[in-house]
Tab-separated table of C-alpha atoms and ligand atoms in Angstrom:
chain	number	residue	atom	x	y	z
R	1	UNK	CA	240.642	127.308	132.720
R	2	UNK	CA	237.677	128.190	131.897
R	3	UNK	CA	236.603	131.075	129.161
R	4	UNK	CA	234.587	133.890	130.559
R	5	UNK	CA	231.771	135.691	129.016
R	6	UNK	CA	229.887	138.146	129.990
R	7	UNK	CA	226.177	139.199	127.672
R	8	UNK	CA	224.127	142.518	128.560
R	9	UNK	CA	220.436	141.435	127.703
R	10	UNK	CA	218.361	138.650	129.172
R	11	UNK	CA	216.426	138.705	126.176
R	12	UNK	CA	215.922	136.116	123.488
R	13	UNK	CA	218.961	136.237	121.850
R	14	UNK	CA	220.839	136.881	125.038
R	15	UNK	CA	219.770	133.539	126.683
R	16	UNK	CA	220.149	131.523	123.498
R	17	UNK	CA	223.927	132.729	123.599
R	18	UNK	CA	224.258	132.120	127.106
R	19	UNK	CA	223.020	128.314	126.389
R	20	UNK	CA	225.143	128.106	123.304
R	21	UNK	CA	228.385	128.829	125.000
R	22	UNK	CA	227.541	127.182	128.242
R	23	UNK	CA	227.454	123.693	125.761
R	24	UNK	CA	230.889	124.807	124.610
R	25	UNK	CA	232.374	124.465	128.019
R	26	UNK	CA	232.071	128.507	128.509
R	27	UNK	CA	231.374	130.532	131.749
R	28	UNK	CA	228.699	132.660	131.294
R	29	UNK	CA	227.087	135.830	133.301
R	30	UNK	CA	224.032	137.472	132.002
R	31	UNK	CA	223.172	141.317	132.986
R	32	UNK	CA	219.494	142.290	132.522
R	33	UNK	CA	218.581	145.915	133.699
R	34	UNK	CA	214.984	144.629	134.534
R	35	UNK	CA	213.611	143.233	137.521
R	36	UNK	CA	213.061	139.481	136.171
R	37	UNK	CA	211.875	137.707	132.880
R	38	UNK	CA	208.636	139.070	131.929
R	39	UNK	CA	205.762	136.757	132.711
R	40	UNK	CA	203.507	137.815	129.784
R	41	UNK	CA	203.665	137.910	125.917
R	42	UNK	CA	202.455	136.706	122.763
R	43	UNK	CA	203.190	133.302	120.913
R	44	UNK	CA	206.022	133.420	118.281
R	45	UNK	CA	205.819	131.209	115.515
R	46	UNK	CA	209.184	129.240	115.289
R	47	UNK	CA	210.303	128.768	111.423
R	48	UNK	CA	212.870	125.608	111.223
R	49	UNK	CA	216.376	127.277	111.366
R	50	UNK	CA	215.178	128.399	114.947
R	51	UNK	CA	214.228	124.830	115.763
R	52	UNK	CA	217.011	123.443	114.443
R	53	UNK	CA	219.396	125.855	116.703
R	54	UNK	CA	216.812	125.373	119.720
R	55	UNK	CA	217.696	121.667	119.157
R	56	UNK	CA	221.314	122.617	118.509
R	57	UNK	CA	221.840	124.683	121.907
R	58	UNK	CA	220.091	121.644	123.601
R	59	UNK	CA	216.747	123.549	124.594
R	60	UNK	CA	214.368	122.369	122.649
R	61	UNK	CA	212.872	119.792	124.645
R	62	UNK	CA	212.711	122.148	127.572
R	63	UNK	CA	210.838	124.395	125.130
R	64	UNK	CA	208.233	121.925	124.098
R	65	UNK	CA	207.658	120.647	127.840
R	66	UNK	CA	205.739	124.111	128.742
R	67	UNK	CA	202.304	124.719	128.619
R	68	UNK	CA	203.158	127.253	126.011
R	69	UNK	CA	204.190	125.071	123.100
R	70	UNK	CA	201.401	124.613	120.581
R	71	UNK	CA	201.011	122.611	117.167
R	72	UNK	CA	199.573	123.202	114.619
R	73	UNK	CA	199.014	120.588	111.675
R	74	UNK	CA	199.635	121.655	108.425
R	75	UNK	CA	196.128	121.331	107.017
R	76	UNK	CA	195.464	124.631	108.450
R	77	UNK	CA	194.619	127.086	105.628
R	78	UNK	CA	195.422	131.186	105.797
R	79	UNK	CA	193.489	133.626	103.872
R	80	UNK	CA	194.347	137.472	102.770
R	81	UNK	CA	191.464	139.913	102.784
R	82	UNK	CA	190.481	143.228	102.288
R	83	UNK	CA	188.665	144.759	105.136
R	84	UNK	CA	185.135	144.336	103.650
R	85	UNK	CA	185.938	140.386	103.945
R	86	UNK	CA	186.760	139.514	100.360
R	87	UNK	CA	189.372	136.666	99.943
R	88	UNK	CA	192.136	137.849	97.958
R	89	UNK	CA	194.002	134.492	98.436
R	90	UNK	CA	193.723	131.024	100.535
R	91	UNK	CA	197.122	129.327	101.080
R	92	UNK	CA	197.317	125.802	101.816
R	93	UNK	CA	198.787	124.868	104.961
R	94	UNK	CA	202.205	123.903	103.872
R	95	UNK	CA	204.383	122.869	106.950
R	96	UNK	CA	203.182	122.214	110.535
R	97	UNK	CA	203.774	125.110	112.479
R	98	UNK	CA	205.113	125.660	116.038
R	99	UNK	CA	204.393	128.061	118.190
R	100	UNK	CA	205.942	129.023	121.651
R	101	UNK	CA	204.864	131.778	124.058
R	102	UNK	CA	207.646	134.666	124.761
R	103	UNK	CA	207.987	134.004	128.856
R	104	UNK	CA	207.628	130.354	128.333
R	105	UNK	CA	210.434	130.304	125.615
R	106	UNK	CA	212.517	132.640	127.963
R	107	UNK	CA	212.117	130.527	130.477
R	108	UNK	CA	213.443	127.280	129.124
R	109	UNK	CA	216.268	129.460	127.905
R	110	UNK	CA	217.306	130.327	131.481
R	111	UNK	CA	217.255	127.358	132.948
R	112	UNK	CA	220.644	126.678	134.382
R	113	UNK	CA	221.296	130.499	132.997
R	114	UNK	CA	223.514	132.746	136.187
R	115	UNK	CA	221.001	136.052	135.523
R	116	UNK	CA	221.936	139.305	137.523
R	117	UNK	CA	218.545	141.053	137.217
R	118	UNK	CA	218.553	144.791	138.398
R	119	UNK	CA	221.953	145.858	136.565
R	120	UNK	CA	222.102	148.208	133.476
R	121	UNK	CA	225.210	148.193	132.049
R	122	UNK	CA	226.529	151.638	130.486
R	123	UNK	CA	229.571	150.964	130.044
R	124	UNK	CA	229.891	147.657	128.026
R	125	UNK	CA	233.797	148.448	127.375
R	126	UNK	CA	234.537	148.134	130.942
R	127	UNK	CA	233.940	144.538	131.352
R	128	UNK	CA	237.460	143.714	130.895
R	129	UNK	CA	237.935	140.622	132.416
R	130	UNK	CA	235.779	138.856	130.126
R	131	UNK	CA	236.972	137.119	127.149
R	132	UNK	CA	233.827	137.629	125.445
R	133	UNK	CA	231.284	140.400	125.352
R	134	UNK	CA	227.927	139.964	123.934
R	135	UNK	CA	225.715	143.174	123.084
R	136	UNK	CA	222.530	141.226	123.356
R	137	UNK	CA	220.580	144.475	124.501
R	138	UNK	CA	217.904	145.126	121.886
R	139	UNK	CA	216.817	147.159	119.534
R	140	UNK	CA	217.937	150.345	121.138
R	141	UNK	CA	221.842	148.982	121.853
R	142	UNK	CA	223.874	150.678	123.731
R	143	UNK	CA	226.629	148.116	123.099
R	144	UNK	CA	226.051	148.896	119.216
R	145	UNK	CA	226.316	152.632	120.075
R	146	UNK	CA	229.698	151.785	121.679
R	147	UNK	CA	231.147	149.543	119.368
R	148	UNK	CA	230.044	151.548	116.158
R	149	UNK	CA	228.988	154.878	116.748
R	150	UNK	CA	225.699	157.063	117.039
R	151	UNK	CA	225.100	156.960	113.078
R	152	UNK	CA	224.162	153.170	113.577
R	153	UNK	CA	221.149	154.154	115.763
R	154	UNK	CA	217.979	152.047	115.408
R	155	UNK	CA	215.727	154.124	112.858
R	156	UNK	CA	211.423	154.175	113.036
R	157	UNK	CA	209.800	152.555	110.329
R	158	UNK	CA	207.156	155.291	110.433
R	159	UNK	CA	204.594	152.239	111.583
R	160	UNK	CA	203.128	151.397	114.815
R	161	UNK	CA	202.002	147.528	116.247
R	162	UNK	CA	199.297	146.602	118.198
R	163	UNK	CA	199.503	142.939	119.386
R	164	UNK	CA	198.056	140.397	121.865
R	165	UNK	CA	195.826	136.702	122.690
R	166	UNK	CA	192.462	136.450	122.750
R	167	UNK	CA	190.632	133.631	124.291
R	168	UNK	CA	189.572	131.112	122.206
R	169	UNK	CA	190.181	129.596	118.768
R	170	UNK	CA	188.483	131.151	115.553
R	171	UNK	CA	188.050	129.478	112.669
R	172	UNK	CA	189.981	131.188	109.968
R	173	UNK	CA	193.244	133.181	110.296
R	174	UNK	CA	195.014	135.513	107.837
R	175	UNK	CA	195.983	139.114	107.194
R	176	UNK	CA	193.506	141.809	106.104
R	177	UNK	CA	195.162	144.556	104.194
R	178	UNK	CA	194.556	147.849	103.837
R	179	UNK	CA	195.611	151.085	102.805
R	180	UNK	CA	198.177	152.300	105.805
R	181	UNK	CA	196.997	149.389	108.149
R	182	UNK	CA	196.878	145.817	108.430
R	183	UNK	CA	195.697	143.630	110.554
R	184	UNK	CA	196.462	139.966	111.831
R	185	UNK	CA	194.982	136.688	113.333
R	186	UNK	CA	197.048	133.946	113.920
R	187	UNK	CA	196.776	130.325	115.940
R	188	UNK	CA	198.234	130.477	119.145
R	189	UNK	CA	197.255	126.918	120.524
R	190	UNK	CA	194.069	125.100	120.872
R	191	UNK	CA	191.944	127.493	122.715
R	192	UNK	CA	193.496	130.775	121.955
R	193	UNK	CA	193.949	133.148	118.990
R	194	UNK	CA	197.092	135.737	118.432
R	195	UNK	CA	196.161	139.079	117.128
R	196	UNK	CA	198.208	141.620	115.001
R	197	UNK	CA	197.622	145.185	113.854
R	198	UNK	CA	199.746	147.743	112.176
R	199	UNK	CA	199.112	151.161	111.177
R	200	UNK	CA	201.288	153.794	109.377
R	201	UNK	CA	201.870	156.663	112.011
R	202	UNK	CA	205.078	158.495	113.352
R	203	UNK	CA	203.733	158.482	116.567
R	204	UNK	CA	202.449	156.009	118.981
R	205	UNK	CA	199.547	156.264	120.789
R	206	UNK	CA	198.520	156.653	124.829
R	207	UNK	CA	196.370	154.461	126.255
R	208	UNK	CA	193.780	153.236	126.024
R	209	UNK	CA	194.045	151.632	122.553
R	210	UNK	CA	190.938	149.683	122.722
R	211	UNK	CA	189.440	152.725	121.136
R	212	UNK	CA	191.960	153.220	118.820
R	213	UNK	CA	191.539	149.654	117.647
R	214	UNK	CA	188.137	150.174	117.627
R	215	UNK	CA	188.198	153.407	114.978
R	216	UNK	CA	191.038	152.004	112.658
R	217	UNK	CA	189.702	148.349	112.603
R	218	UNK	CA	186.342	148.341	114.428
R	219	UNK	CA	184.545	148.830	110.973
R	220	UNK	CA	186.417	145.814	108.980
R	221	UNK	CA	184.945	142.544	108.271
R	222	UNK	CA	183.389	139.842	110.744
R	223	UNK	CA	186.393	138.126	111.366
R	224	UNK	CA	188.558	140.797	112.729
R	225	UNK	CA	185.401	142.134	114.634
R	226	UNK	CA	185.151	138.755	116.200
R	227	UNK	CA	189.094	138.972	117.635
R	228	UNK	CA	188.684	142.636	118.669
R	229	UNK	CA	185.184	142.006	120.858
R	230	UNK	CA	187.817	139.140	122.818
R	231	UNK	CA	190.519	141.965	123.209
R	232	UNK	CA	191.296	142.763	127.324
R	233	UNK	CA	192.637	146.465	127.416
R	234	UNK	CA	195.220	145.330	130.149
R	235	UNK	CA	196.501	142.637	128.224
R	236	UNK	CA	197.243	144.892	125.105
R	237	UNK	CA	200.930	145.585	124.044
R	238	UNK	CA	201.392	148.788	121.888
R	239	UNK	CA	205.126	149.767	119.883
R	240	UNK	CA	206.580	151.813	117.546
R	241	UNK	CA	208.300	150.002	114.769
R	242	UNK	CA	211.971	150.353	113.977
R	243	UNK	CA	214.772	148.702	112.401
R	244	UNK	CA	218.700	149.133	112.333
R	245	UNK	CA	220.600	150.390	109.918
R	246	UNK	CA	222.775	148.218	107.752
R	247	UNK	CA	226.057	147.334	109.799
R	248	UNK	CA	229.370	147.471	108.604
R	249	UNK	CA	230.115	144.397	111.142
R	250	UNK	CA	228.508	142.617	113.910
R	251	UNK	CA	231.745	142.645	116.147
R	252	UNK	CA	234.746	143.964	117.466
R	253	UNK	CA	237.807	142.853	118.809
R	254	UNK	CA	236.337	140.790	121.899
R	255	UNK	CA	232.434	142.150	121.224
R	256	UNK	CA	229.473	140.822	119.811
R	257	UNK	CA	225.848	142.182	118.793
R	258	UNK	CA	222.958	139.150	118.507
R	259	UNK	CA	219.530	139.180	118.376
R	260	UNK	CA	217.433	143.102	117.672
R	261	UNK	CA	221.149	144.678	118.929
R	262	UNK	CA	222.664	143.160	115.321
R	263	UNK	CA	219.222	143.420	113.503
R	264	UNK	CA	216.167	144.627	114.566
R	265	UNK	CA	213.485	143.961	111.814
R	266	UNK	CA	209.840	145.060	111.371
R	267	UNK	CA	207.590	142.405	112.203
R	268	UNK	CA	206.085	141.432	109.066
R	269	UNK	CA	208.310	137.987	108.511
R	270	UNK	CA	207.937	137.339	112.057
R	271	UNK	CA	211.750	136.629	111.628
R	272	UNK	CA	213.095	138.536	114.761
R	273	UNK	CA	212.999	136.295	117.581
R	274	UNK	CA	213.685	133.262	115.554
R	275	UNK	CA	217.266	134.764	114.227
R	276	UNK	CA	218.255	135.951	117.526
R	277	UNK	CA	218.176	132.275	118.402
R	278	UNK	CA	219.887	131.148	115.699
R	279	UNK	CA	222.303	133.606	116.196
R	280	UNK	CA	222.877	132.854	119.716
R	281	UNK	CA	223.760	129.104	118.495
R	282	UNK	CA	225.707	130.078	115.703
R	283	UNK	CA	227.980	132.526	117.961
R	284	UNK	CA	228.950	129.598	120.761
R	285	UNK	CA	229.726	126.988	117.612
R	286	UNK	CA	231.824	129.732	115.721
R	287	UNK	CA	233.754	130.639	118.816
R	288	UNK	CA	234.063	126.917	120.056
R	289	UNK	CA	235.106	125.808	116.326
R	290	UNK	CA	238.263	128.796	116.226
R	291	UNK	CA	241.652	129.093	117.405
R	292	UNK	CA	240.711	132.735	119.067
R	293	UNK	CA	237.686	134.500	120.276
R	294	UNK	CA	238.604	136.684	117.601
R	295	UNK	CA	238.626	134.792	114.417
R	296	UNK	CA	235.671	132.821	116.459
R	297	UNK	CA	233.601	135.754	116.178
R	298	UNK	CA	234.971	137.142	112.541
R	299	UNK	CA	233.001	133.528	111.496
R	300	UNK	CA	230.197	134.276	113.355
R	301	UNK	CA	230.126	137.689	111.645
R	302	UNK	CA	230.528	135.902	107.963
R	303	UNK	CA	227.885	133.696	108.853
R	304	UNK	CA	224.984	135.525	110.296
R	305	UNK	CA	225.729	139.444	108.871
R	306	UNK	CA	224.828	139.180	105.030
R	307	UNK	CA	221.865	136.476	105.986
R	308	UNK	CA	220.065	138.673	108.734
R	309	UNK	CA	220.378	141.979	106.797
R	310	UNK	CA	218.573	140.431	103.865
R	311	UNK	CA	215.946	139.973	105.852
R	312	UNK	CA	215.501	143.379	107.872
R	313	UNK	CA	215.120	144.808	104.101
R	314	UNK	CA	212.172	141.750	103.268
R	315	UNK	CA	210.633	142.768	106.811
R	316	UNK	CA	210.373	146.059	105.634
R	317	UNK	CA	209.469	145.638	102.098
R	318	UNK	CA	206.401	143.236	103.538
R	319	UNK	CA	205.076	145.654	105.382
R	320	UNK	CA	205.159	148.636	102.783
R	321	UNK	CA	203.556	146.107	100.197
R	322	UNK	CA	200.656	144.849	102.720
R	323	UNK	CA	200.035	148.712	103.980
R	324	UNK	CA	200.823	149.948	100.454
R	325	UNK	CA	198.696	153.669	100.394
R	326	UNK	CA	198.737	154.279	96.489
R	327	UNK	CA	198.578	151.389	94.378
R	328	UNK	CA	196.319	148.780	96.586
R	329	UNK	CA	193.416	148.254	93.733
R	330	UNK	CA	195.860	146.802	91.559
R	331	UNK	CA	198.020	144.812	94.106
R	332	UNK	CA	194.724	143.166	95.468
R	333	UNK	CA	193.739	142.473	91.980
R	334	UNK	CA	196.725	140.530	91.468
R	335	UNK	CA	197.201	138.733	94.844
R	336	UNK	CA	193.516	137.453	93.881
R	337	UNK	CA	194.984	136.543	90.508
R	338	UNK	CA	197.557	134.591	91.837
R	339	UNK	CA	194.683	133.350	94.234
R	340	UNK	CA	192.444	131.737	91.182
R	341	UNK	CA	195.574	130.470	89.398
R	342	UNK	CA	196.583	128.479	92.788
R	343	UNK	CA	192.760	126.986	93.341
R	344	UNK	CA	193.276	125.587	89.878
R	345	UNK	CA	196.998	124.472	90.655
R	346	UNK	CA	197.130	123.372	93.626
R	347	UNK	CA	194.709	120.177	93.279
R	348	UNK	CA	196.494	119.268	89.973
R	349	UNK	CA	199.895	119.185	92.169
R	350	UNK	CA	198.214	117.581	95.240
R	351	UNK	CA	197.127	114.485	92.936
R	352	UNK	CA	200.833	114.514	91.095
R	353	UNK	CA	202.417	111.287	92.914
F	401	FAD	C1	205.085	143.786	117.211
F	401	FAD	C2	206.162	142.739	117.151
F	401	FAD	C3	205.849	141.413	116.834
F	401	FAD	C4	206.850	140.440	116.723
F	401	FAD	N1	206.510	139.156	116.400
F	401	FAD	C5	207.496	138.234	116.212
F	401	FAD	C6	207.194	136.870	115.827
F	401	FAD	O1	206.037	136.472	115.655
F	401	FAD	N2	208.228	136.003	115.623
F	401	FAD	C7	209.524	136.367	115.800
F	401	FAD	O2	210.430	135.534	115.576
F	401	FAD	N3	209.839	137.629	116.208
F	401	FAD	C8	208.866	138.562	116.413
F	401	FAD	N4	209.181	139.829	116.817
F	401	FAD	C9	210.589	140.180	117.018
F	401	FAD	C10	211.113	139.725	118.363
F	401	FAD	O3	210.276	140.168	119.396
F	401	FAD	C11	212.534	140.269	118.584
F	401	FAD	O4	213.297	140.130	117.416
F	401	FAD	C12	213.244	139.520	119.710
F	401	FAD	O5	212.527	139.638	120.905
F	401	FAD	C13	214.653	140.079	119.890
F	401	FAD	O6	215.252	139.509	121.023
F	401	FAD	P1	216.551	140.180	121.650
F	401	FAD	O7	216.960	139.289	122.767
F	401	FAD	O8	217.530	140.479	120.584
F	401	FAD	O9	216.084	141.610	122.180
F	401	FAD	P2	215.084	141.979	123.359
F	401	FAD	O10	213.957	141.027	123.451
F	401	FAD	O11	214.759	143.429	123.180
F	401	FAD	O12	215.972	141.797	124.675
F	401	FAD	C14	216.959	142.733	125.050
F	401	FAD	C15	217.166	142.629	126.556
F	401	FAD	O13	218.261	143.466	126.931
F	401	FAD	C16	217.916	144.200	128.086
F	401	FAD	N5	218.749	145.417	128.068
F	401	FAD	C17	218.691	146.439	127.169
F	401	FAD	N6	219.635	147.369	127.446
F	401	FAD	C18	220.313	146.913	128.542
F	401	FAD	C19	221.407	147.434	129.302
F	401	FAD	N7	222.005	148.606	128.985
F	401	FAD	N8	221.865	146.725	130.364
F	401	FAD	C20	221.266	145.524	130.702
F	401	FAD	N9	220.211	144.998	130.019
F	401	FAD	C21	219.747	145.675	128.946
F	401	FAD	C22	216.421	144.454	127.935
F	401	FAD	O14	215.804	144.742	129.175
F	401	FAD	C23	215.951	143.123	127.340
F	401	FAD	O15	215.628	142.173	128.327
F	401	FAD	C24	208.196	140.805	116.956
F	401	FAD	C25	208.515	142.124	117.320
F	401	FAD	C26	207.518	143.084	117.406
F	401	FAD	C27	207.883	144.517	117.776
């Protein structure tokens, strides 16, 4: 017969272990509490482990098929700045890069996916009849709550994040730091242009943040100007930033957290999304691989735990460092040290055969 599982969480990593177990012969119900997949959201940039498991849980094709897969050759160049437009640091384009938009990757990770939309669970220890439980439910877990207690709540970064697409490519891309802020332009296809923007703050802010963007970032150099005169108000996402605390263990018994649930990370790496899909493949392997669902998931555990946590604490440390309030002179005058020492390098190890 059959095994059973049951995931709370139509999210990335939720989907992602749904199509990882359904390979491995499983039968697998997903419970989201909204209405249906979101239809809008920025691009994610997909670093190779997350291809690799794409490929792995046999989505990847699916993936690239949608109108929102982009490509980006490699000899795309990213500068840092400071907000009067000085370039701290150019770094060559090193590996292409690939891009996918949120709804279109959620889609191709439900296809064939048996979604109940509408159903928030409460009470994830009352699914018994499942052989499997998967806490796939986000930053704010209540499956983590259950499994481990309140003390493992999620815990705010003391940032916020502004993000969205603007129409239209630009012609350079890169971070601008600040003190307390920073903010971001990225590819996101041929004829559009991902924005980013971060600010130290223990509060979020209402609507509308056109304004806010404005007074924060309105003043900074012609680049970041350009992105924010493309910015549509409605089309604005706005978060507090938060991470969770270091786990003891990503299951037990019968339960497992992926994805934000397991590790939610600030934003800096953009790391989140990627390891909740190569958690999601490394959770259906593990369990397919092991005698029980238990030592199944004890692997999983060994695997992913150590790895992800590692990089919640780089996540964080990124952002502190790019929004770093005392101590900025000196940490621009060395990225722009490191700058001039790789414009002399980087030439001599081009022409190296
Ligand atoms: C500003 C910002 C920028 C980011 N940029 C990047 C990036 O460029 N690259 C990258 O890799 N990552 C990025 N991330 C991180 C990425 O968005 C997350 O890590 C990823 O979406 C986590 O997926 P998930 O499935 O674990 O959680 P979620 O996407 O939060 O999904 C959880 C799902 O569970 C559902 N749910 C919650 N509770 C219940 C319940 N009780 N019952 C039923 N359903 C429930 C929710 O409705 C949701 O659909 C960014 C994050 C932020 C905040």
């Amino acid at each position: 017969m059959k095994r059973a599982a049951v995931i709370i969480g139509a999210g990335i990593g939720g989907l992602s272990t749904a199509q990882a177990l359904k390979r491995h012969g499983w039968s697998v119900t997903v419970l989201e509490q909204s209405a249906a997949l979101p239809a809008s959201g920025t691009m994610l940039g997909m670093w190779p482990a997350a291809l690799e498991a794409l490929g792995d849980i046999g989505v990847v094709e699916a993936s690239r098929r949608t109108d929102g897969w982009a490509h980006i050759a490699a000899d795309a160049s990213t500068r840092l700045w400071t907000p009067a437009g000085r370039t701290l640091l150019t770094a060559p384009g090193g590996a292409d890069l690939h891009l996918v938009s949120r709804p279109a990757l959620l889609a191709a990770l439900a296809e064939g996916v048996d979604i109940t939309f509408n159903t928030q669970v409460f009470e994830p220890e009352q699914i018994s009849d499942a052989d499997l439980v998967v806490g796939a439910d986000g930053t704010f877990s209540r499956t983590r709550q259950l499994i481990l207690g309140d003390r493992f709540s999620a815990r705010s970064l003391g940032a916020v994040a502004w993000r969205g697409t603007v129409q239209g490519a630009v012609a350079e891309h890169g971070e601008t730091w600040a003190s307390g802020a920073l903010f971001g332009i990225t590819p996101a296809g041929p004829d559009a242009t991902n924005w980013y923007a971060s600010l130290r703050s223990d509060r979020t802010f209402a609507g509308p943040h056109l304004p806010h963007l404005q007074r924060y970032f309105g003043s900074w150099h012609r680049s970041v100007q350009d992105v924010l005169a493309g910015i549509d108000e409605d089309a604005i996402l706005h978060h507090g930033l938060f991470e969770t605390p270091k786990l003891p263990s990503f299951v037990r018994g019968r339960t497992a957290l992926v994805g934000d649930a397991a590790h939610a990370m600030a934003p800096f790496l953009g790391r989140g999304a990627c390891e909740a899909i190569v958690d999601g493949a490394t959770l259906g392997r593990c369990v397919a691989q092991a005698a029980s669902v238990e030592s199944g998931l004890t692997a999983y555990d060994r695997a992913r735990r150590k790895r992800t946590q590692r990089l919640v604490l780089s996540s964080r440390l990124m952002g502190r460092f790019a929004m770093l309030e005392a101590g900025a002179a000196p940490r621009n005058a060395a990225m722009a040290a490191v700058g001039s020492v790789s414009r002399i390098i980087s030439p001599k190890l081009r022409s190296q055969p």
